[in-house]
Tab-separated table of C-alpha atoms in Angstrom:
chain	number	residue	atom	x	y	z
X	1	UNK	CA	0.000	0.000	0.000
X	2	UNK	CA	1.488	3.322	-1.074
X	3	UNK	CA	1.878	5.971	1.623
X	4	UNK	CA	0.923	9.633	1.098
X	5	UNK	CA	1.666	12.509	3.473
X	6	UNK	CA	-0.713	15.490	3.532
X	7	UNK	CA	0.840	18.683	4.946
X	8	UNK	CA	-2.112	21.066	5.272
X	9	UNK	CA	-3.051	23.399	8.136
X	10	UNK	CA	-6.750	23.582	7.202
X	11	UNK	CA	-7.984	20.421	8.863
X	12	UNK	CA	-11.213	20.182	6.888
X	13	UNK	CA	-9.241	20.178	3.639
X	14	UNK	CA	-6.733	17.687	5.039
X	15	UNK	CA	-9.604	15.438	6.122
X	16	UNK	CA	-11.327	15.696	2.726
X	17	UNK	CA	-8.118	14.865	0.853
X	18	UNK	CA	-7.318	12.077	3.293
X	19	UNK	CA	-10.785	10.567	2.973
X	20	UNK	CA	-10.540	10.381	-0.820
X	21	UNK	CA	-7.026	8.953	-0.721
X	22	UNK	CA	-7.966	6.280	1.825
X	23	UNK	CA	-11.035	5.364	-0.213
X	24	UNK	CA	-8.710	4.863	-3.193
X	25	UNK	CA	-6.566	2.472	-1.152
X	26	UNK	CA	-3.689	4.694	-0.025
X	27	UNK	CA	-2.196	4.818	3.469
X	28	UNK	CA	-2.527	8.436	4.667
X	29	UNK	CA	-0.355	10.474	7.045
X	30	UNK	CA	-1.165	14.058	8.070
X	31	UNK	CA	0.714	17.039	9.444
X	32	UNK	CA	-0.738	20.489	10.082
X	33	UNK	CA	2.348	22.723	10.141
X	34	UNK	CA	5.573	22.990	8.181
X	35	UNK	CA	7.961	21.858	10.897
X	36	UNK	CA	6.000	18.697	11.709
X	37	UNK	CA	5.463	18.032	8.008
X	38	UNK	CA	9.210	18.131	7.359
X	39	UNK	CA	9.929	15.785	10.266
X	40	UNK	CA	7.253	13.278	9.233
X	41	UNK	CA	8.351	13.279	5.583
X	42	UNK	CA	11.989	12.593	6.465
X	43	UNK	CA	11.132	9.962	9.089
X	44	UNK	CA	8.366	8.109	7.214
X	45	UNK	CA	9.635	8.602	3.647
X	46	UNK	CA	6.192	8.491	2.003
X	47	UNK	CA	5.649	7.727	-1.680
X	48	UNK	CA	4.179	11.203	-2.209
X	49	UNK	CA	3.767	14.481	-0.309
X	50	UNK	CA	0.782	16.781	-0.875
X	51	UNK	CA	2.137	20.087	0.390
X	52	UNK	CA	0.196	23.270	1.110
X	53	UNK	CA	2.243	26.451	0.657
X	54	UNK	CA	0.637	28.620	3.349
X	55	UNK	CA	1.669	26.797	6.518
X	56	UNK	CA	2.403	27.916	10.094
X	57	UNK	CA	5.881	27.344	11.482
X	58	UNK	CA	7.537	27.017	8.076
X	59	UNK	CA	5.925	27.757	4.725
X	60	UNK	CA	5.585	25.188	1.969
X	61	UNK	CA	8.567	26.450	-0.018
X	62	UNK	CA	10.742	26.155	3.090
X	63	UNK	CA	9.521	22.603	3.649
X	64	UNK	CA	10.120	21.725	0.015
X	65	UNK	CA	13.687	23.072	0.026
X	66	UNK	CA	14.520	21.139	3.181
X	67	UNK	CA	13.104	17.921	1.742
X	68	UNK	CA	15.219	18.355	-1.376
X	69	UNK	CA	18.369	18.998	0.665
X	70	UNK	CA	18.016	15.812	2.754
X	71	UNK	CA	19.132	12.601	1.034
X	72	UNK	CA	16.344	10.665	2.796
X	73	UNK	CA	13.593	12.757	1.204
X	74	UNK	CA	15.250	14.192	-1.902
X	75	UNK	CA	13.473	11.899	-4.362
X	76	UNK	CA	9.974	11.977	-2.837
X	77	UNK	CA	7.547	13.472	-5.385
X	78	UNK	CA	5.617	16.547	-4.234
X	79	UNK	CA	2.299	18.025	-5.328
X	80	UNK	CA	1.927	21.626	-4.160
X	81	UNK	CA	-1.570	22.556	-2.990
X	82	UNK	CA	-2.439	26.223	-2.598
X	83	UNK	CA	-5.020	28.975	-2.903
X	84	UNK	CA	-2.577	30.971	-5.028
X	85	UNK	CA	-4.082	30.718	-8.504
X	86	UNK	CA	-1.859	33.240	-10.295
X	87	UNK	CA	0.126	31.870	-13.222
X	88	UNK	CA	3.411	33.192	-11.821
X	89	UNK	CA	2.820	31.357	-8.536
X	90	UNK	CA	2.278	28.087	-10.397
X	91	UNK	CA	5.401	28.653	-12.466
X	92	UNK	CA	7.414	29.368	-9.310
X	93	UNK	CA	6.269	26.106	-7.757
X	94	UNK	CA	7.028	24.017	-10.824
X	95	UNK	CA	10.387	25.694	-11.407
X	96	UNK	CA	11.323	24.964	-7.810
X	97	UNK	CA	11.019	21.311	-8.783
X	98	UNK	CA	7.519	20.345	-7.647
X	99	UNK	CA	6.057	17.420	-9.570
X	100	UNK	CA	2.675	19.110	-9.885
X	101	UNK	CA	0.698	22.101	-8.611
X	102	UNK	CA	-3.014	22.165	-7.780
X	103	UNK	CA	-4.976	25.284	-6.848
X	104	UNK	CA	-7.871	25.533	-4.409
X	105	UNK	CA	-10.754	25.004	-4.756
X	106	UNK	CA	-10.232	21.681	-6.484
X	107	UNK	CA	-12.368	18.645	-7.145
X	108	UNK	CA	-11.449	15.377	-5.408
X	109	UNK	CA	-11.539	13.693	-8.821
X	110	UNK	CA	-8.932	16.080	-10.233
X	111	UNK	CA	-6.700	15.575	-7.202
X	112	UNK	CA	-6.893	11.790	-7.534
X	113	UNK	CA	-5.966	11.985	-11.215
X	114	UNK	CA	-2.946	14.142	-10.364
X	115	UNK	CA	-1.887	11.796	-7.568
X	116	UNK	CA	-2.135	8.748	-9.814
X	117	UNK	CA	-0.201	10.479	-12.611
X	118	UNK	CA	2.638	11.580	-10.319
X	119	UNK	CA	2.946	8.170	-8.651
X	120	UNK	CA	2.962	6.469	-12.038
X	121	UNK	CA	5.771	8.721	-13.291
X	122	UNK	CA	7.782	8.235	-10.106
X	123	UNK	CA	7.755	4.457	-10.577
X	124	UNK	CA	10.534	5.004	-13.088
X	125	UNK	CA	10.733	4.384	-16.832
X	126	UNK	CA	10.375	0.828	-18.126
X	127	UNK	CA	13.197	-1.066	-19.822
X	128	UNK	CA	16.773	-1.686	-18.778
X	129	UNK	CA	17.925	-0.454	-15.381
X	130	UNK	CA	20.853	1.558	-16.742
X	131	UNK	CA	21.200	3.724	-19.819
X	132	UNK	CA	24.636	4.800	-21.058
X	133	UNK	CA	25.162	7.256	-23.898
X	134	UNK	CA	28.532	8.893	-24.442
X	135	UNK	CA	29.441	10.682	-21.190
X	136	UNK	CA	25.921	10.147	-19.778
X	137	UNK	CA	24.916	7.283	-17.495
X	138	UNK	CA	21.469	6.930	-15.931
X	139	UNK	CA	20.526	4.600	-13.081
X	140	UNK	CA	16.748	4.238	-13.342
X	141	UNK	CA	16.388	2.447	-10.016
X	142	UNK	CA	17.945	5.199	-7.940
X	143	UNK	CA	17.234	8.064	-10.377
X	144	UNK	CA	20.947	8.899	-10.253
X	145	UNK	CA	22.829	10.508	-13.126
X	146	UNK	CA	26.561	10.322	-13.833
X	147	UNK	CA	28.574	12.518	-16.157
X	148	UNK	CA	31.877	10.938	-17.222
X	149	UNK	CA	31.553	8.652	-14.200
X	150	UNK	CA	31.019	11.477	-11.709
X	151	UNK	CA	27.631	11.880	-9.977
X	152	UNK	CA	25.663	15.006	-10.881
X	153	UNK	CA	22.662	15.936	-8.775
X	154	UNK	CA	19.569	16.296	-10.939
X	155	UNK	CA	16.020	16.893	-9.793
X	156	UNK	CA	13.570	14.137	-10.712
X	157	UNK	CA	12.185	16.427	-13.425
X	158	UNK	CA	15.632	17.086	-14.902
X	159	UNK	CA	16.416	13.362	-14.783
X	160	UNK	CA	13.232	12.437	-16.655
X	161	UNK	CA	13.732	15.158	-19.267
X	162	UNK	CA	17.335	14.232	-20.013
X	163	UNK	CA	16.620	10.495	-20.028
X	164	UNK	CA	13.676	10.930	-22.417
X	165	UNK	CA	15.846	12.950	-24.814
X	166	UNK	CA	18.842	10.629	-24.504
X	167	UNK	CA	16.805	7.514	-25.276
X	168	UNK	CA	15.752	9.286	-28.495
X	169	UNK	CA	19.115	10.886	-29.301
X	170	UNK	CA	19.473	12.372	-32.753
X	171	UNK	CA	15.727	12.954	-33.121
X	172	UNK	CA	14.043	16.256	-32.289
X	173	UNK	CA	11.385	15.872	-29.603
X	174	UNK	CA	8.282	18.008	-29.685
X	175	UNK	CA	7.699	20.276	-26.683
X	176	UNK	CA	4.252	18.794	-26.093
X	177	UNK	CA	5.664	15.262	-25.996
X	178	UNK	CA	8.223	16.354	-23.404
X	179	UNK	CA	5.551	18.050	-21.307
X	180	UNK	CA	3.239	15.053	-21.373
X	181	UNK	CA	6.103	12.704	-20.490
X	182	UNK	CA	7.253	14.678	-17.447
X	183	UNK	CA	4.047	16.283	-16.152
X	184	UNK	CA	1.363	14.202	-17.827
X	185	UNK	CA	-0.213	17.056	-19.775
X	186	UNK	CA	0.695	20.152	-21.769
X	187	UNK	CA	-0.403	23.690	-20.955
X	188	UNK	CA	1.007	27.221	-21.026
X	189	UNK	CA	2.333	27.172	-17.459
X	190	UNK	CA	4.230	23.913	-17.896
X	191	UNK	CA	5.477	25.013	-21.323
X	192	UNK	CA	7.052	28.146	-19.850
X	193	UNK	CA	8.557	26.039	-17.080
X	194	UNK	CA	10.151	23.592	-19.538
X	195	UNK	CA	12.637	26.160	-20.839
X	196	UNK	CA	13.781	27.007	-17.313
X	197	UNK	CA	14.366	23.325	-16.532
X	198	UNK	CA	16.358	22.903	-19.738
X	199	UNK	CA	18.488	25.944	-18.936
X	200	UNK	CA	19.349	24.564	-15.475
X	201	UNK	CA	20.033	21.151	-16.968
X	202	UNK	CA	22.557	22.605	-19.411
X	203	UNK	CA	24.288	24.446	-16.583
X	204	UNK	CA	24.733	21.152	-14.719
X	205	UNK	CA	26.119	19.452	-17.835
X	206	UNK	CA	28.935	22.007	-18.018
X	207	UNK	CA	31.188	21.423	-21.030
X	208	UNK	CA	28.712	18.844	-22.339
X	209	UNK	CA	25.805	21.314	-22.384
X	210	UNK	CA	25.972	21.551	-26.173
X	211	UNK	CA	24.736	17.944	-26.380
X	212	UNK	CA	21.259	19.272	-25.523
X	213	UNK	CA	20.181	21.212	-28.577
X	214	UNK	CA	17.254	23.550	-29.077
X	215	UNK	CA	15.360	22.732	-32.269
X	216	UNK	CA	13.604	25.912	-33.284
X	217	UNK	CA	9.889	25.525	-33.812
X	218	UNK	CA	9.880	21.963	-32.469
X	219	UNK	CA	11.515	21.462	-29.080
X	220	UNK	CA	14.757	19.850	-27.935
X	221	UNK	CA	17.164	17.102	-28.955
X	222	UNK	CA	20.199	15.269	-27.568
X	223	UNK	CA	22.777	15.279	-30.353
X	224	UNK	CA	24.001	12.141	-32.057
X	225	UNK	CA	27.450	10.880	-31.072
């Protein structure tokens, strides 16, 4: 049974989300402030965290950054849940590395679809456990990436983007295909976020950044060797 942590200070919302998750067969944990939420996530290592941004003690962004810094919680997928409906707020959350972002009010059905999509993506890509291409090496089990044998810390989003492109090296990949692969759907907010993720990815690749090419009018491509 997969375990989901809800970090939400509004108890009625936490109870509603928890009820729907339990009815769908998930094991549910709850925390009602940022400090407790961080502690529970690191201790229990759930399969997914649903994280409200407006929290007492420590806000959602602070919780998220701490989870990403700790090796025990670094790879746990996170759905941000917030009343902030502005486009820029959603972009900020996704660019920070959140796996998805849902605004209040929301329907339980929409939340369940998002949860299922994120958990499915976090199961890891099918096929062989390791992928090696030139200086790149991917470990799909641990979601670790190595550049010329040296570990490079990628977010789960960066890992999925680079792996998707590498497995299709030499062929331009449409932006919408990339968006659907990483986030499950394509829209304006995620499209704007894609370019930021690609920019950060190139920075981490250093002298090998040129292997990730922009294909004007289409999307991106990992160059042929």
